[in-house]
C-alpha cells in the first residue's frame, strides 16, 4: 500500500512540474548559424596584404609580446630542415603544452617534465636545464610556456613557478612561486613578466 502511495505521489508531482507558464517565444525569423552565407559585398573586392616579412625572432607564443604577427614570409616550397627530440613528450598525466620560441638564432623548448632546452640553427643542443623542484614532482603536473626578452628566457610552469634563465647559458637567474598553477605561457615586455 505504501508503495502505491509513493508511486501516486511521484506521478502527481510529475504532472504539477509540467504545469507551468507558457514559454514566451521571441517573434522573428530563425536563421541557421552554421549555414553558408553568400557575401556579395566581398565577392568583387581585391584582397590586399601588407608586405611579407621574414621573422627572425618568435619570442612569445603567437610570435611576439603583442601576440600579433603581421604577414610572415614563407618559402614557396617549405621543407623540413632538421628534427630533434626536445625531451619528454605527452604522457598519461602530462601534456606537452608549450610552443617553441625563437630568439638569438636559437630555438627554445619546454618539455612536459619542465626540461628547457636551447638548440642552434643546425639542430644541435646548446644547453639544457631541468626546472623541476620539490613543488613540481615529475609525472604529476604539466603546463606552462616560454617568453624571451633582452637575453633572458622566462619560463612558467604548471607547478606555479616563474623562472628566469640566462638565454645564452641556461643558468637560473631567479625563480618565484606564484602560489598557484600556471597553464599559460608568460608575456615578457619592458623588463616585466
PDB file of C-alpha atoms in Angstrom:
ATOM      1  CA  UNK A   1       0.000   0.000   0.000  1.00  0.00           C
ATOM      2  CA  UNK A   2       2.843   2.367   0.897  1.00  0.00           C
ATOM      3  CA  UNK A   3       4.488   1.724  -2.486  1.00  0.00           C
ATOM      4  CA  UNK A   4       1.266   2.674  -4.293  1.00  0.00           C
ATOM      5  CA  UNK A   5       1.071   5.952  -2.357  1.00  0.00           C
ATOM      6  CA  UNK A   6       4.701   6.764  -3.220  1.00  0.00           C
ATOM      7  CA  UNK A   7       4.087   5.998  -6.892  1.00  0.00           C
ATOM      8  CA  UNK A   8       0.903   8.088  -6.967  1.00  0.00           C
ATOM      9  CA  UNK A   9       2.677  10.988  -5.219  1.00  0.00           C
ATOM     10  CA  UNK A  10       5.511  10.810  -7.765  1.00  0.00           C
ATOM     11  CA  UNK A  11       3.047  10.914 -10.689  1.00  0.00           C
ATOM     12  CA  UNK A  12       1.192  13.904  -9.180  1.00  0.00           C
ATOM     13  CA  UNK A  13       4.486  15.767  -8.682  1.00  0.00           C
ATOM     14  CA  UNK A  14       5.465  14.970 -12.273  1.00  0.00           C
ATOM     15  CA  UNK A  15       2.182  16.383 -13.608  1.00  0.00           C
ATOM     16  CA  UNK A  16       2.494  19.503 -11.444  1.00  0.00           C
ATOM     17  CA  UNK A  17       6.034  20.091 -12.668  1.00  0.00           C
ATOM     18  CA  UNK A  18       4.771  20.014 -16.250  1.00  0.00           C
ATOM     19  CA  UNK A  19       2.140  22.641 -15.444  1.00  0.00           C
ATOM     20  CA  UNK A  20       3.849  25.970 -15.722  1.00  0.00           C
ATOM     21  CA  UNK A  21       3.596  29.234 -17.517  1.00  0.00           C
ATOM     22  CA  UNK A  22       3.843  29.017 -21.246  1.00  0.00           C
ATOM     23  CA  UNK A  23       7.271  29.957 -22.562  1.00  0.00           C
ATOM     24  CA  UNK A  24       7.382  33.281 -24.381  1.00  0.00           C
ATOM     25  CA  UNK A  25       8.698  32.695 -27.869  1.00  0.00           C
ATOM     26  CA  UNK A  26      10.531  35.643 -29.346  1.00  0.00           C
ATOM     27  CA  UNK A  27       8.972  36.574 -32.686  1.00  0.00           C
ATOM     28  CA  UNK A  28      11.099  36.692 -35.811  1.00  0.00           C
ATOM     29  CA  UNK A  29      12.829  34.622 -38.444  1.00  0.00           C
ATOM     30  CA  UNK A  30      15.147  31.835 -37.275  1.00  0.00           C
ATOM     31  CA  UNK A  31      18.447  31.580 -39.161  1.00  0.00           C
ATOM     32  CA  UNK A  32      20.790  28.605 -39.151  1.00  0.00           C
ATOM     33  CA  UNK A  33      24.069  29.818 -37.674  1.00  0.00           C
ATOM     34  CA  UNK A  34      26.037  27.108 -39.462  1.00  0.00           C
ATOM     35  CA  UNK A  35      24.751  27.739 -42.973  1.00  0.00           C
ATOM     36  CA  UNK A  36      26.983  29.209 -45.650  1.00  0.00           C
ATOM     37  CA  UNK A  37      26.288  32.879 -46.160  1.00  0.00           C
ATOM     38  CA  UNK A  38      26.864  34.469 -49.536  1.00  0.00           C
ATOM     39  CA  UNK A  39      28.798  37.690 -49.200  1.00  0.00           C
ATOM     40  CA  UNK A  40      28.204  39.547 -52.470  1.00  0.00           C
ATOM     41  CA  UNK A  41      29.676  42.693 -50.952  1.00  0.00           C
ATOM     42  CA  UNK A  42      33.079  40.994 -50.685  1.00  0.00           C
ATOM     43  CA  UNK A  43      32.918  38.973 -53.892  1.00  0.00           C
ATOM     44  CA  UNK A  44      34.381  41.687 -56.118  1.00  0.00           C
ATOM     45  CA  UNK A  45      36.865  43.162 -53.642  1.00  0.00           C
ATOM     46  CA  UNK A  46      40.599  42.701 -54.102  1.00  0.00           C
ATOM     47  CA  UNK A  47      42.492  41.185 -51.198  1.00  0.00           C
ATOM     48  CA  UNK A  48      45.376  43.382 -50.078  1.00  0.00           C
ATOM     49  CA  UNK A  49      48.037  42.247 -47.643  1.00  0.00           C
ATOM     50  CA  UNK A  50      50.956  44.068 -46.127  1.00  0.00           C
ATOM     51  CA  UNK A  51      54.401  43.218 -47.444  1.00  0.00           C
ATOM     52  CA  UNK A  52      55.522  39.741 -46.359  1.00  0.00           C
ATOM     53  CA  UNK A  53      58.295  39.873 -43.768  1.00  0.00           C
ATOM     54  CA  UNK A  54      60.830  37.301 -42.629  1.00  0.00           C
ATOM     55  CA  UNK A  55      60.518  36.817 -38.877  1.00  0.00           C
ATOM     56  CA  UNK A  56      63.968  36.418 -37.416  1.00  0.00           C
ATOM     57  CA  UNK A  57      62.575  36.004 -33.922  1.00  0.00           C
ATOM     58  CA  UNK A  58      59.444  34.411 -32.484  1.00  0.00           C
ATOM     59  CA  UNK A  59      59.849  35.495 -28.874  1.00  0.00           C
ATOM     60  CA  UNK A  60      56.440  34.532 -27.486  1.00  0.00           C
ATOM     61  CA  UNK A  61      53.598  32.179 -28.187  1.00  0.00           C
ATOM     62  CA  UNK A  62      51.887  33.537 -31.324  1.00  0.00           C
ATOM     63  CA  UNK A  63      55.050  35.352 -32.342  1.00  0.00           C
ATOM     64  CA  UNK A  64      55.597  38.465 -30.271  1.00  0.00           C
ATOM     65  CA  UNK A  65      54.770  40.108 -26.956  1.00  0.00           C
ATOM     66  CA  UNK A  66      51.702  41.671 -28.587  1.00  0.00           C
ATOM     67  CA  UNK A  67      50.755  38.203 -29.895  1.00  0.00           C
ATOM     68  CA  UNK A  68      50.395  39.653 -33.384  1.00  0.00           C
ATOM     69  CA  UNK A  69      52.462  38.900 -36.469  1.00  0.00           C
ATOM     70  CA  UNK A  70      51.513  40.998 -39.498  1.00  0.00           C
ATOM     71  CA  UNK A  71      52.285  38.908 -42.590  1.00  0.00           C
ATOM     72  CA  UNK A  72      55.012  36.291 -42.201  1.00  0.00           C
ATOM     73  CA  UNK A  73      57.015  35.280 -45.239  1.00  0.00           C
ATOM     74  CA  UNK A  74      57.261  31.593 -46.086  1.00  0.00           C
ATOM     75  CA  UNK A  75      59.136  29.711 -48.769  1.00  0.00           C
ATOM     76  CA  UNK A  76      57.149  28.673 -51.844  1.00  0.00           C
ATOM     77  CA  UNK A  77      58.144  25.081 -51.093  1.00  0.00           C
ATOM     78  CA  UNK A  78      58.626  24.682 -47.332  1.00  0.00           C
ATOM     79  CA  UNK A  79      60.594  21.633 -46.267  1.00  0.00           C
ATOM     80  CA  UNK A  80      61.888  20.175 -43.022  1.00  0.00           C
ATOM     81  CA  UNK A  81      65.447  21.251 -42.275  1.00  0.00           C
ATOM     82  CA  UNK A  82      66.032  19.134 -39.178  1.00  0.00           C
ATOM     83  CA  UNK A  83      64.152  17.331 -36.432  1.00  0.00           C
ATOM     84  CA  UNK A  84      65.237  16.627 -32.851  1.00  0.00           C
ATOM     85  CA  UNK A  85      63.733  15.214 -29.671  1.00  0.00           C
ATOM     86  CA  UNK A  86      63.260  18.047 -27.187  1.00  0.00           C
ATOM     87  CA  UNK A  87      62.764  15.869 -24.113  1.00  0.00           C
ATOM     88  CA  UNK A  88      59.735  14.197 -22.564  1.00  0.00           C
ATOM     89  CA  UNK A  89      56.554  14.357 -24.635  1.00  0.00           C
ATOM     90  CA  UNK A  90      52.948  13.601 -23.777  1.00  0.00           C
ATOM     91  CA  UNK A  91      52.208  11.054 -21.070  1.00  0.00           C
ATOM     92  CA  UNK A  92      49.034   9.898 -19.380  1.00  0.00           C
ATOM     93  CA  UNK A  93      49.050  12.714 -16.795  1.00  0.00           C
ATOM     94  CA  UNK A  94      51.349  15.199 -18.502  1.00  0.00           C
ATOM     95  CA  UNK A  95      50.933  17.104 -21.725  1.00  0.00           C
ATOM     96  CA  UNK A  96      53.432  18.894 -23.892  1.00  0.00           C
ATOM     97  CA  UNK A  97      51.793  22.325 -23.689  1.00  0.00           C
ATOM     98  CA  UNK A  98      54.483  24.884 -24.525  1.00  0.00           C
ATOM     99  CA  UNK A  99      55.093  26.231 -28.016  1.00  0.00           C
ATOM    100  CA  UNK A 100      58.751  26.637 -29.013  1.00  0.00           C
ATOM    101  CA  UNK A 101      60.096  30.167 -29.381  1.00  0.00           C
ATOM    102  CA  UNK A 102      62.992  31.577 -31.415  1.00  0.00           C
ATOM    103  CA  UNK A 103      65.493  34.258 -30.358  1.00  0.00           C
ATOM    104  CA  UNK A 104      69.249  34.866 -30.680  1.00  0.00           C
ATOM    105  CA  UNK A 105      69.342  32.323 -33.556  1.00  0.00           C
ATOM    106  CA  UNK A 106      68.225  29.638 -31.109  1.00  0.00           C
ATOM    107  CA  UNK A 107      65.076  27.607 -30.642  1.00  0.00           C
ATOM    108  CA  UNK A 108      63.951  27.261 -27.026  1.00  0.00           C
ATOM    109  CA  UNK A 109      61.656  24.419 -25.942  1.00  0.00           C
ATOM    110  CA  UNK A 110      59.920  23.254 -22.760  1.00  0.00           C
ATOM    111  CA  UNK A 111      59.071  19.552 -22.401  1.00  0.00           C
ATOM    112  CA  UNK A 112      56.332  18.005 -20.258  1.00  0.00           C
ATOM    113  CA  UNK A 113      58.765  17.365 -17.348  1.00  0.00           C
ATOM    114  CA  UNK A 114      59.869  21.038 -17.096  1.00  0.00           C
ATOM    115  CA  UNK A 115      63.035  20.427 -19.091  1.00  0.00           C
ATOM    116  CA  UNK A 116      64.096  23.545 -21.016  1.00  0.00           C
ATOM    117  CA  UNK A 117      66.439  23.181 -23.996  1.00  0.00           C
ATOM    118  CA  UNK A 118      68.137  25.536 -26.429  1.00  0.00           C
ATOM    119  CA  UNK A 119      69.027  24.397 -29.955  1.00  0.00           C
ATOM    120  CA  UNK A 120      71.116  26.239 -32.530  1.00  0.00           C
ATOM    121  CA  UNK A 121      70.019  26.765 -36.133  1.00  0.00           C
ATOM    122  CA  UNK A 122      71.571  23.410 -37.123  1.00  0.00           C
ATOM    123  CA  UNK A 123      69.583  21.490 -34.509  1.00  0.00           C
ATOM    124  CA  UNK A 124      72.456  20.962 -32.093  1.00  0.00           C
ATOM    125  CA  UNK A 125      71.587  21.231 -28.403  1.00  0.00           C
ATOM    126  CA  UNK A 126      73.372  24.238 -26.877  1.00  0.00           C
ATOM    127  CA  UNK A 127      72.193  23.733 -23.301  1.00  0.00           C
ATOM    128  CA  UNK A 128      69.500  22.061 -21.217  1.00  0.00           C
ATOM    129  CA  UNK A 129      68.082  22.933 -17.799  1.00  0.00           C
ATOM    130  CA  UNK A 130      65.874  20.861 -15.502  1.00  0.00           C
ATOM    131  CA  UNK A 131      63.411  23.189 -13.743  1.00  0.00           C
ATOM    132  CA  UNK A 132      61.746  20.583 -11.538  1.00  0.00           C
ATOM    133  CA  UNK A 133      61.715  21.383  -7.837  1.00  0.00           C
ATOM    134  CA  UNK A 134      60.140  19.942  -4.707  1.00  0.00           C
ATOM    135  CA  UNK A 135      56.977  21.828  -5.736  1.00  0.00           C
ATOM    136  CA  UNK A 136      56.923  20.248  -9.194  1.00  0.00           C
ATOM    137  CA  UNK A 137      57.043  16.469  -8.826  1.00  0.00           C
ATOM    138  CA  UNK A 138      57.581  14.694 -12.116  1.00  0.00           C
ATOM    139  CA  UNK A 139      54.696  12.743 -13.663  1.00  0.00           C
ATOM    140  CA  UNK A 140      52.008  14.800 -11.913  1.00  0.00           C
ATOM    141  CA  UNK A 141      51.857  18.336 -13.354  1.00  0.00           C
ATOM    142  CA  UNK A 142      52.142  19.855 -16.815  1.00  0.00           C
ATOM    143  CA  UNK A 143      51.607  23.211 -18.455  1.00  0.00           C
ATOM    144  CA  UNK A 144      53.467  26.484 -18.753  1.00  0.00           C
ATOM    145  CA  UNK A 145      55.361  28.185 -21.528  1.00  0.00           C
ATOM    146  CA  UNK A 146      58.246  30.362 -22.672  1.00  0.00           C
ATOM    147  CA  UNK A 147      58.939  34.018 -23.489  1.00  0.00           C
ATOM    148  CA  UNK A 148      62.145  35.864 -24.415  1.00  0.00           C
ATOM    149  CA  UNK A 149      63.375  39.428 -23.916  1.00  0.00           C
ATOM    150  CA  UNK A 150      66.854  41.014 -23.924  1.00  0.00           C
ATOM    151  CA  UNK A 151      68.951  37.924 -23.236  1.00  0.00           C
ATOM    152  CA  UNK A 152      66.543  36.412 -20.734  1.00  0.00           C
ATOM    153  CA  UNK A 153      64.223  33.439 -21.076  1.00  0.00           C
ATOM    154  CA  UNK A 154      61.118  33.498 -18.857  1.00  0.00           C
ATOM    155  CA  UNK A 155      59.529  30.119 -18.136  1.00  0.00           C
ATOM    156  CA  UNK A 156      56.181  29.499 -16.460  1.00  0.00           C
ATOM    157  CA  UNK A 157      55.475  26.027 -15.092  1.00  0.00           C
ATOM    158  CA  UNK A 158      52.317  24.131 -14.289  1.00  0.00           C
ATOM    159  CA  UNK A 159      53.670  23.828 -10.746  1.00  0.00           C
ATOM    160  CA  UNK A 160      53.138  27.554 -10.249  1.00  0.00           C
ATOM    161  CA  UNK A 161      56.652  28.856 -10.685  1.00  0.00           C
ATOM    162  CA  UNK A 162      58.074  31.554 -12.921  1.00  0.00           C
ATOM    163  CA  UNK A 163      61.760  31.006 -13.623  1.00  0.00           C
ATOM    164  CA  UNK A 164      64.125  33.432 -15.368  1.00  0.00           C
ATOM    165  CA  UNK A 165      67.050  31.859 -17.228  1.00  0.00           C
ATOM    166  CA  UNK A 166      70.055  33.351 -18.972  1.00  0.00           C
ATOM    167  CA  UNK A 167      69.186  32.616 -22.615  1.00  0.00           C
ATOM    168  CA  UNK A 168      72.847  32.130 -23.568  1.00  0.00           C
ATOM    169  CA  UNK A 169      73.738  29.600 -20.853  1.00  0.00           C
ATOM    170  CA  UNK A 170      70.515  28.258 -19.328  1.00  0.00           C
ATOM    171  CA  UNK A 171      71.634  29.302 -15.846  1.00  0.00           C
ATOM    172  CA  UNK A 172      68.752  30.119 -13.496  1.00  0.00           C
ATOM    173  CA  UNK A 173      68.817  33.815 -12.542  1.00  0.00           C
ATOM    174  CA  UNK A 174      65.823  33.585 -10.198  1.00  0.00           C
ATOM    175  CA  UNK A 175      62.630  31.623  -9.552  1.00  0.00           C
ATOM    176  CA  UNK A 176      59.369  32.739  -7.970  1.00  0.00           C
ATOM    177  CA  UNK A 177      56.461  30.704  -6.599  1.00  0.00           C
ATOM    178  CA  UNK A 178      53.135  32.327  -7.582  1.00  0.00           C
ATOM    179  CA  UNK A 179      51.090  30.172  -5.173  1.00  0.00           C
ATOM    180  CA  UNK A 180      49.016  28.508  -7.897  1.00  0.00           C
ATOM    181  CA  UNK A 181      49.350  26.533 -11.098  1.00  0.00           C
ATOM    182  CA  UNK A 182      50.131  28.261 -14.396  1.00  0.00           C
ATOM    183  CA  UNK A 183      48.932  26.730 -17.633  1.00  0.00           C
ATOM    184  CA  UNK A 184      49.640  29.687 -19.939  1.00  0.00           C
ATOM    185  CA  UNK A 185      52.951  30.990 -21.252  1.00  0.00           C
ATOM    186  CA  UNK A 186      54.300  34.247 -19.831  1.00  0.00           C
ATOM    187  CA  UNK A 187      54.387  37.600 -21.601  1.00  0.00           C
ATOM    188  CA  UNK A 188      57.689  39.402 -21.170  1.00  0.00           C
ATOM    189  CA  UNK A 189      57.936  43.100 -22.106  1.00  0.00           C
ATOM    190  CA  UNK A 190      59.846  46.136 -20.822  1.00  0.00           C
ATOM    191  CA  UNK A 191      61.514  44.044 -18.127  1.00  0.00           C
ATOM    192  CA  UNK A 192      58.175  42.907 -16.703  1.00  0.00           C
ATOM    193  CA  UNK A 193      56.945  39.302 -16.780  1.00  0.00           C
TER     194      UNK A 193
END
